mmCIF file of C-alpha atoms in Angstrom:
data_model
loop_
_atom_site.group_PDB
_atom_site.id
_atom_site.type_symbol
_atom_site.label_atom_id
_atom_site.label_comp_id
_atom_site.label_asym_id
_atom_site.label_seq_id
_atom_site.Cartn_x
_atom_site.Cartn_y
_atom_site.Cartn_z
ATOM 1 C CA MET A 1004 54.697 207.603 131.707
ATOM 2 C CA ASN A 1005 55.820 206.288 135.065
ATOM 3 C CA ASN A 1006 59.362 205.374 133.979
ATOM 4 C CA THR A 1007 62.835 206.901 133.984
ATOM 5 C CA TRP A 1008 62.337 209.370 131.135
ATOM 6 C CA GLY A 1009 58.936 210.374 132.452
ATOM 7 C CA MET A 1010 60.598 211.438 135.716
ATOM 8 C CA VAL A 1011 63.468 213.134 133.864
ATOM 9 C CA LYS A 1012 61.012 215.214 131.827
ATOM 10 C CA LYS A 1013 59.120 216.172 134.975
ATOM 11 C CA ASN A 1014 62.372 217.185 136.697
ATOM 12 C CA ILE A 1015 63.273 219.439 133.767
ATOM 13 C CA VAL A 1016 59.814 221.040 133.629
ATOM 14 C CA VAL A 1017 59.858 221.691 137.382
ATOM 15 C CA HIS A 1018 63.368 223.157 137.165
ATOM 16 C CA LEU A 1019 62.383 225.583 134.403
ATOM 17 C CA THR A 1020 59.136 226.574 136.130
ATOM 18 C CA ALA A 1021 60.904 227.121 139.445
ATOM 19 C CA ALA A 1022 63.562 229.214 137.690
ATOM 20 C CA LEU A 1023 60.889 231.488 136.232
ATOM 21 C CA LEU A 1024 58.848 231.932 139.400
ATOM 22 C CA VAL A 1025 61.842 232.340 141.715
ATOM 23 C CA ALA A 1026 63.334 234.943 139.364
ATOM 24 C CA LEU A 1027 60.075 236.891 139.560
ATOM 25 C CA VAL A 1028 60.030 237.071 143.370
ATOM 26 C CA ALA A 1029 63.662 236.767 144.494
ATOM 27 C CA PHE A 1030 64.512 240.329 143.451
ATOM 28 C CA VAL A 1031 61.437 241.976 144.972
ATOM 29 C CA GLY A 1032 61.971 244.559 147.702
ATOM 30 C CA SER A 1033 64.899 244.306 150.064
ATOM 31 C CA ALA A 1034 67.493 241.532 149.936
ATOM 32 C CA TRP A 1035 65.950 239.734 152.908
ATOM 33 C CA LEU A 1036 62.412 239.952 151.543
ATOM 34 C CA GLY A 1037 63.505 238.698 148.129
ATOM 35 C CA CYS A 1038 65.425 235.881 149.781
ATOM 36 C CA LEU A 1039 62.439 234.784 151.888
ATOM 37 C CA LEU A 1040 60.021 234.908 148.943
ATOM 38 C CA GLY A 1041 62.405 233.074 146.626
ATOM 39 C CA ALA A 1042 63.209 230.415 149.230
ATOM 40 C CA ALA A 1043 59.503 229.876 149.969
ATOM 41 C CA VAL A 1044 58.737 229.323 146.282
ATOM 42 C CA TYR A 1045 61.729 227.022 145.843
ATOM 43 C CA PHE A 1046 60.926 224.836 148.855
ATOM 44 C CA ALA A 1047 57.294 224.642 147.742
ATOM 45 C CA PHE A 1048 58.576 223.141 144.491
ATOM 46 C CA LEU A 1049 60.695 220.653 146.457
ATOM 47 C CA VAL A 1050 57.611 219.529 148.385
ATOM 48 C CA MET A 1051 55.700 219.190 145.120
ATOM 49 C CA GLN A 1052 58.544 217.109 143.681
ATOM 50 C CA TYR A 1053 58.457 214.802 146.695
ATOM 51 C CA ALA A 1054 54.676 214.441 146.499
ATOM 52 C CA ASP A 1055 54.809 213.742 142.764
ATOM 53 C CA GLY A 1056 57.507 211.138 143.282
ATOM 54 C CA ALA A 1057 55.456 209.447 146.026
ATOM 55 C CA ASP A 1058 52.411 209.372 143.743
ATOM 56 C CA ARG A 1059 54.450 207.850 140.916
ATOM 57 C CA GLY A 1060 55.890 205.251 143.283
ATOM 58 C CA GLU A 1061 52.449 204.295 144.611
ATOM 59 C CA ARG A 1062 50.991 203.973 141.104
ATOM 60 C CA ALA A 1063 53.986 201.866 140.080
ATOM 61 C CA CYS A 1064 53.349 199.525 143.029
ATOM 62 C CA THR A 1065 49.678 199.295 142.021
ATOM 63 C CA MET A 1066 50.752 198.367 138.492
ATOM 64 C CA THR A 1067 53.072 195.687 139.898
ATOM 65 C CA ALA A 1068 50.226 194.208 141.944
ATOM 66 C CA THR A 1069 47.927 194.301 138.900
ATOM 67 C CA ILE A 1070 50.415 192.419 136.747
ATOM 68 C CA GLN A 1071 50.955 189.840 139.481
ATOM 69 C CA ARG A 1072 47.196 189.282 139.702
ATOM 70 C CA LEU A 1073 46.898 188.908 135.927
ATOM 71 C CA GLU A 1074 49.718 186.381 135.846
ATOM 72 C CA ALA A 1075 48.112 184.443 138.698
ATOM 73 C CA GLU A 1076 44.949 184.247 136.596
ATOM 74 C CA GLY A 1077 46.950 182.945 133.633
ATOM 75 C CA LYS A 1078 46.689 186.212 131.704
ATOM 76 C CA GLN A 1079 49.509 188.110 130.057
ATOM 77 C CA ALA A 1080 50.325 191.797 130.704
ATOM 78 C CA ASP A 1081 51.450 193.898 127.754
ATOM 79 C CA ASP A 1082 54.889 195.527 127.535
ATOM 80 C CA ARG A 1083 53.502 198.998 128.196
ATOM 81 C CA MET A 1084 52.228 197.858 131.590
ATOM 82 C CA LYS A 1085 55.488 196.092 132.435
ATOM 83 C CA LYS A 1086 57.474 199.282 131.832
ATOM 84 C CA GLN A 1087 55.501 201.014 134.565
ATOM 85 C CA VAL A 1088 56.101 198.542 137.408
ATOM 86 C CA TYR A 1089 57.788 199.700 140.596
ATOM 87 C CA ALA A 1090 61.561 199.810 140.033
ATOM 88 C CA PRO A 1091 63.725 201.954 142.346
ATOM 89 C CA VAL A 1092 66.502 201.865 139.760
ATOM 90 C CA ASN A 1093 64.319 204.001 137.475
ATOM 91 C CA ALA A 1094 64.179 206.741 140.112
ATOM 92 C CA VAL A 1095 67.930 206.540 140.679
ATOM 93 C CA LYS A 1096 68.642 206.809 136.946
ATOM 94 C CA ALA A 1097 66.254 209.768 136.608
ATOM 95 C CA PHE A 1098 68.020 211.442 139.529
ATOM 96 C CA LEU A 1099 71.472 210.960 137.988
ATOM 97 C CA ILE A 1100 70.446 211.912 134.438
ATOM 98 C CA THR A 1101 68.934 215.175 135.690
ATOM 99 C CA ALA A 1102 71.400 216.151 138.411
ATOM 100 C CA LEU A 1103 74.800 215.200 137.012
ATOM 101 C CA PRO A 1104 74.768 217.596 134.004
ATOM 102 C CA LEU A 1105 73.792 220.472 136.304
ATOM 103 C CA ALA A 1106 76.477 219.519 138.823
ATOM 104 C CA ALA A 1107 79.070 219.213 136.038
ATOM 105 C CA LEU A 1108 78.184 222.708 134.805
ATOM 106 C CA ALA A 1109 78.565 224.075 138.327
ATOM 107 C CA VAL A 1110 81.939 222.369 138.817
ATOM 108 C CA VAL A 1111 83.302 223.590 135.476
ATOM 109 C CA ASN A 1112 82.084 227.099 136.223
ATOM 110 C CA LEU A 1113 83.822 227.029 139.615
ATOM 111 C CA LEU A 1114 87.102 225.748 138.171
ATOM 112 C CA LEU A 1115 87.221 228.151 135.224
ATOM 113 C CA ALA A 1116 85.992 231.272 137.024
ATOM 114 C CA ASP A 1117 88.578 233.946 137.659
ATOM 115 C CA PRO A 1118 88.531 234.600 141.427
ATOM 116 C CA ASN A 1119 89.936 238.079 140.860
ATOM 117 C CA ALA A 1120 87.335 239.149 138.285
ATOM 118 C CA VAL A 1121 84.531 241.466 139.297
ATOM 119 C CA GLY A 1122 82.095 240.394 136.592
ATOM 120 C CA GLU A 1123 81.044 237.036 135.188
ATOM 121 C CA THR A 1124 82.208 235.344 132.007
ATOM 122 C CA VAL A 1125 79.724 233.984 129.471
ATOM 123 C CA LEU A 1126 79.940 230.609 131.210
ATOM 124 C CA GLY A 1127 79.296 232.266 134.558
ATOM 125 C CA ALA A 1128 76.281 234.138 133.200
ATOM 126 C CA VAL A 1129 74.843 230.955 131.689
ATOM 127 C CA THR A 1130 75.387 229.105 134.969
ATOM 128 C CA ARG A 1131 73.555 231.811 136.884
ATOM 129 C CA ILE A 1132 70.610 231.584 134.513
ATOM 130 C CA VAL A 1133 70.521 227.778 134.752
ATOM 131 C CA PHE A 1134 70.545 227.987 138.543
ATOM 132 C CA PHE A 1135 67.867 230.658 138.806
ATOM 133 C CA PRO A 1136 65.814 228.341 141.088
ATOM 134 C CA VAL A 1137 68.341 229.251 143.805
ATOM 135 C CA ALA A 1138 68.725 232.899 142.793
ATOM 136 C CA TRP A 1139 67.440 233.768 146.266
ATOM 137 C CA LEU A 1140 70.778 232.502 147.628
ATOM 138 C CA THR A 1141 72.541 235.261 145.709
ATOM 139 C CA ARG A 1142 70.407 237.881 147.410
ATOM 140 C CA LEU A 1143 70.932 236.227 150.791
ATOM 141 C CA LEU A 1144 74.707 236.151 150.486
ATOM 142 C CA ALA A 1145 74.883 239.664 149.053
ATOM 143 C CA GLY A 1146 72.617 240.941 151.813
ATOM 144 C CA MET A 1147 74.670 239.268 154.550
ATOM 145 C CA VAL A 1148 77.994 240.491 153.195
ATOM 146 C CA GLY A 1149 76.854 243.949 152.157
ATOM 147 C CA VAL A 1150 78.859 246.571 150.363
ATOM 148 C CA ASP A 1151 81.745 248.338 152.005
ATOM 149 C CA TYR A 1152 79.933 251.638 151.629
ATOM 150 C CA ALA A 1153 82.388 253.585 153.761
ATOM 151 C CA GLY A 1154 85.411 252.405 151.792
ATOM 152 C CA ALA A 1155 83.709 252.932 148.445
ATOM 153 C CA GLU A 1156 82.632 256.437 149.445
ATOM 154 C CA THR A 1157 86.154 257.319 150.563
ATOM 155 C CA ALA A 1158 87.625 256.038 147.297
ATOM 156 C CA ALA A 1159 85.053 257.893 145.216
ATOM 157 C CA THR A 1160 85.714 261.098 147.141
ATOM 158 C CA THR A 1161 89.440 260.823 146.495
ATOM 159 C CA VAL A 1162 88.742 260.271 142.800
ATOM 160 C CA PHE A 1163 86.818 263.526 142.654
ATOM 161 C CA GLY A 1164 89.671 265.076 144.620
ATOM 162 C CA ALA A 1165 92.020 264.153 141.771
ATOM 163 C CA LEU A 1166 89.982 266.473 139.564
ATOM 164 C CA ASN A 1167 90.702 270.122 140.142
ATOM 165 C CA ARG A 1168 89.667 273.305 138.468
ATOM 166 C CA GLY A 1169 93.077 273.847 136.929
ATOM 167 C CA GLY A 1170 93.184 270.483 135.166
ATOM 168 C CA ILE A 1171 93.112 266.740 135.713
ATOM 169 C CA ASP A 1172 95.717 264.838 137.694
ATOM 170 C CA PHE A 1173 95.698 261.737 135.465
ATOM 171 C CA ALA A 1174 98.233 259.835 137.552
ATOM 172 C CA GLY A 1175 96.261 260.406 140.717
ATOM 173 C CA LEU A 1176 92.954 259.690 138.977
ATOM 174 C CA VAL A 1177 94.128 256.309 137.674
ATOM 175 C CA GLY A 1178 95.403 255.369 141.105
ATOM 176 C CA LYS A 1179 92.167 256.304 142.806
ATOM 177 C CA LEU A 1180 90.097 254.453 140.192
ATOM 178 C CA SER A 1181 92.175 251.365 140.957
ATOM 179 C CA GLU A 1182 91.372 251.888 144.624
ATOM 180 C CA VAL A 1183 87.637 251.895 143.850
ATOM 181 C CA GLN A 1184 88.134 248.737 141.761
ATOM 182 C CA THR A 1185 89.795 247.099 144.794
ATOM 183 C CA TYR A 1186 86.700 247.723 146.918
ATOM 184 C CA ALA A 1187 84.487 246.245 144.212
ATOM 185 C CA VAL A 1188 86.647 243.122 143.882
ATOM 186 C CA ALA A 1189 86.694 242.592 147.637
ATOM 187 C CA TYR A 1190 82.896 242.759 147.677
ATOM 188 C CA ASP A 1191 82.334 240.387 144.757
ATOM 189 C CA LEU A 1192 84.819 237.791 145.938
ATOM 190 C CA SER A 1193 83.126 237.605 149.318
ATOM 191 C CA TYR A 1194 80.025 235.952 147.872
ATOM 192 C CA LEU A 1195 80.604 234.953 144.235
ATOM 193 C CA THR A 1196 82.969 232.116 145.083
ATOM 194 C CA THR A 1197 80.614 230.885 147.799
ATOM 195 C CA MET A 1198 77.747 231.100 145.352
ATOM 196 C CA ARG A 1199 79.604 229.034 142.761
ATOM 197 C CA ILE A 1200 80.340 226.358 145.361
ATOM 198 C CA LEU A 1201 76.697 226.220 146.504
ATOM 199 C CA TYR A 1202 75.527 225.639 142.941
ATOM 200 C CA ILE A 1203 77.024 222.120 143.145
ATOM 201 C CA PRO A 1204 74.791 220.715 145.939
ATOM 202 C CA ALA A 1205 71.866 222.768 144.612
ATOM 203 C CA ALA A 1206 72.013 220.704 141.410
ATOM 204 C CA PHE A 1207 70.910 217.620 143.352
ATOM 205 C CA LEU A 1208 68.069 218.977 145.515
ATOM 206 C CA SER A 1209 65.055 218.891 143.187
ATOM 207 C CA PRO A 1210 65.841 215.522 141.512
ATOM 208 C CA LEU A 1211 66.627 214.104 144.959
ATOM 209 C CA ALA A 1212 63.189 215.123 146.241
ATOM 210 C CA MET A 1213 61.583 213.237 143.346
ATOM 211 C CA MET A 1214 63.711 210.146 143.965
ATOM 212 C CA ILE A 1215 63.042 210.051 147.716
ATOM 213 C CA GLY A 1216 59.322 210.460 147.070
ATOM 214 C CA TYR A 1217 59.330 207.579 144.581
ATOM 215 C CA MET A 1218 60.998 205.331 147.148
ATOM 216 C CA GLN A 1219 57.976 205.825 149.403
ATOM 217 C CA GLY A 1220 55.833 203.964 146.836
ATOM 218 C CA PRO A 1221 55.554 200.625 148.701
ATOM 219 C CA ARG A 1222 54.651 202.342 151.969
ATOM 220 C CA MET A 1223 52.067 204.551 150.262
ATOM 221 C CA HIS A 1224 50.591 201.549 148.429
ATOM 222 C CA LYS A 1225 50.306 199.537 151.644
ATOM 223 C CA LYS A 1226 48.589 202.458 153.365
ATOM 224 C CA LYS A 1227 46.176 202.788 150.451
ATOM 225 C CA MET A 1228 45.333 199.074 150.542
ATOM 226 C CA ASP A 1229 44.869 199.205 154.333
ATOM 227 C CA ASP A 1230 42.519 202.186 153.988
ATOM 228 C CA ILE A 1231 40.526 200.354 151.301
ATOM 229 C CA ALA A 1232 40.314 197.250 153.489
ATOM 230 C CA LYS A 1233 39.186 199.287 156.492
ATOM 231 C CA GLY A 1234 36.581 201.059 154.376
ATOM 232 C CA SER A 1235 35.333 197.723 153.040
ATOM 233 C CA ARG A 1236 35.022 196.283 156.551
ATOM 234 C CA ARG A 1237 33.115 199.345 157.754
ATOM 235 C CA LYS A 1238 30.763 199.084 154.787
ATOM 236 C CA LYS A 1239 30.074 195.402 155.463
ATOM 237 C CA LYS A 1240 29.513 196.143 159.137
ATOM 238 C CA LYS A 1241 27.009 198.881 158.312
ATOM 239 C CA LEU A 1242 25.206 196.598 155.864
ATOM 240 C CA LYS A 1243 24.883 193.940 158.555
ATOM 241 C CA VAL A 1244 23.554 196.421 161.091
ATOM 242 C CA PHE A 1245 21.056 197.963 158.697
ATOM 243 C CA GLY A 1246 20.134 194.518 157.392
ATOM 244 C CA ARG A 1247 19.157 193.381 160.866
ATOM 245 C CA ALA A 1248 17.301 196.607 161.495
ATOM 246 C CA ARG A 1249 15.294 196.315 158.320
ATOM 247 C CA GLN A 1250 14.148 192.739 158.875
ATOM 248 C CA PRO A 1251 10.335 192.747 158.975
ATOM 249 C CA LYS A 1252 8.715 191.629 162.171
ATOM 250 C CA GLN A 1253 6.790 188.417 162.015
ATOM 251 C CA VAL A 1254 3.119 188.995 162.612
ATOM 252 C CA LYS A 1255 1.462 186.328 164.727
ATOM 253 C CA PRO A 1256 -1.846 185.118 163.352
ATOM 254 C CA GLU A 1257 -4.898 186.138 165.314
ATOM 255 C CA VAL A 1258 -6.723 183.387 167.126
#
């Protein structure tokens, strides 16, 4: 239906579908290729959300005009029709109902995440899965930052250097392992925190596209009515022209 919960359901379905398709392409090939493919799919979904919202807004305006015509004729519209009239507040509520829980999850994940941890907690893993529609951002940030290959290689070499044929230098080995861990932490922190911050605005993008599209309803309805009026005038004009052309000639009687 063309009401608040109808738009909320559509937002959820689009979010889940985008998560699946972006996850399939965002990790293909190199980081830059995966990023481009994932971003292309994601923005295609945003355009579809906007178009769907505009269609819903136009149909809602048509329903409003229909009810107004019925009332002018002294007829009564049923409640089902009245629930589908154009109401911008419905789009705003659908936007908030869909976006705020996602934004809240992103904020909580950012606040509770350990900035010094290399891996993700259960909450962090769940947040990543929920925000799979923007998984291409992860590849973009990771690709831009890159791994400190030189430092990691040096640390790994020194770890192997702590192993010798006569035995194992445990003290040196532990120290060098900590050095490798330091390189890993430096790499993760360079994009994980940024990624967690970007999840917050990302929560609003898809529902916002739907809401903005819905707000175009009156303009789209006016354009539709203008096109219908123009088509009607052209049809009448053609009928007049062909009507004159098809008029039979009067035959004068022979004298």
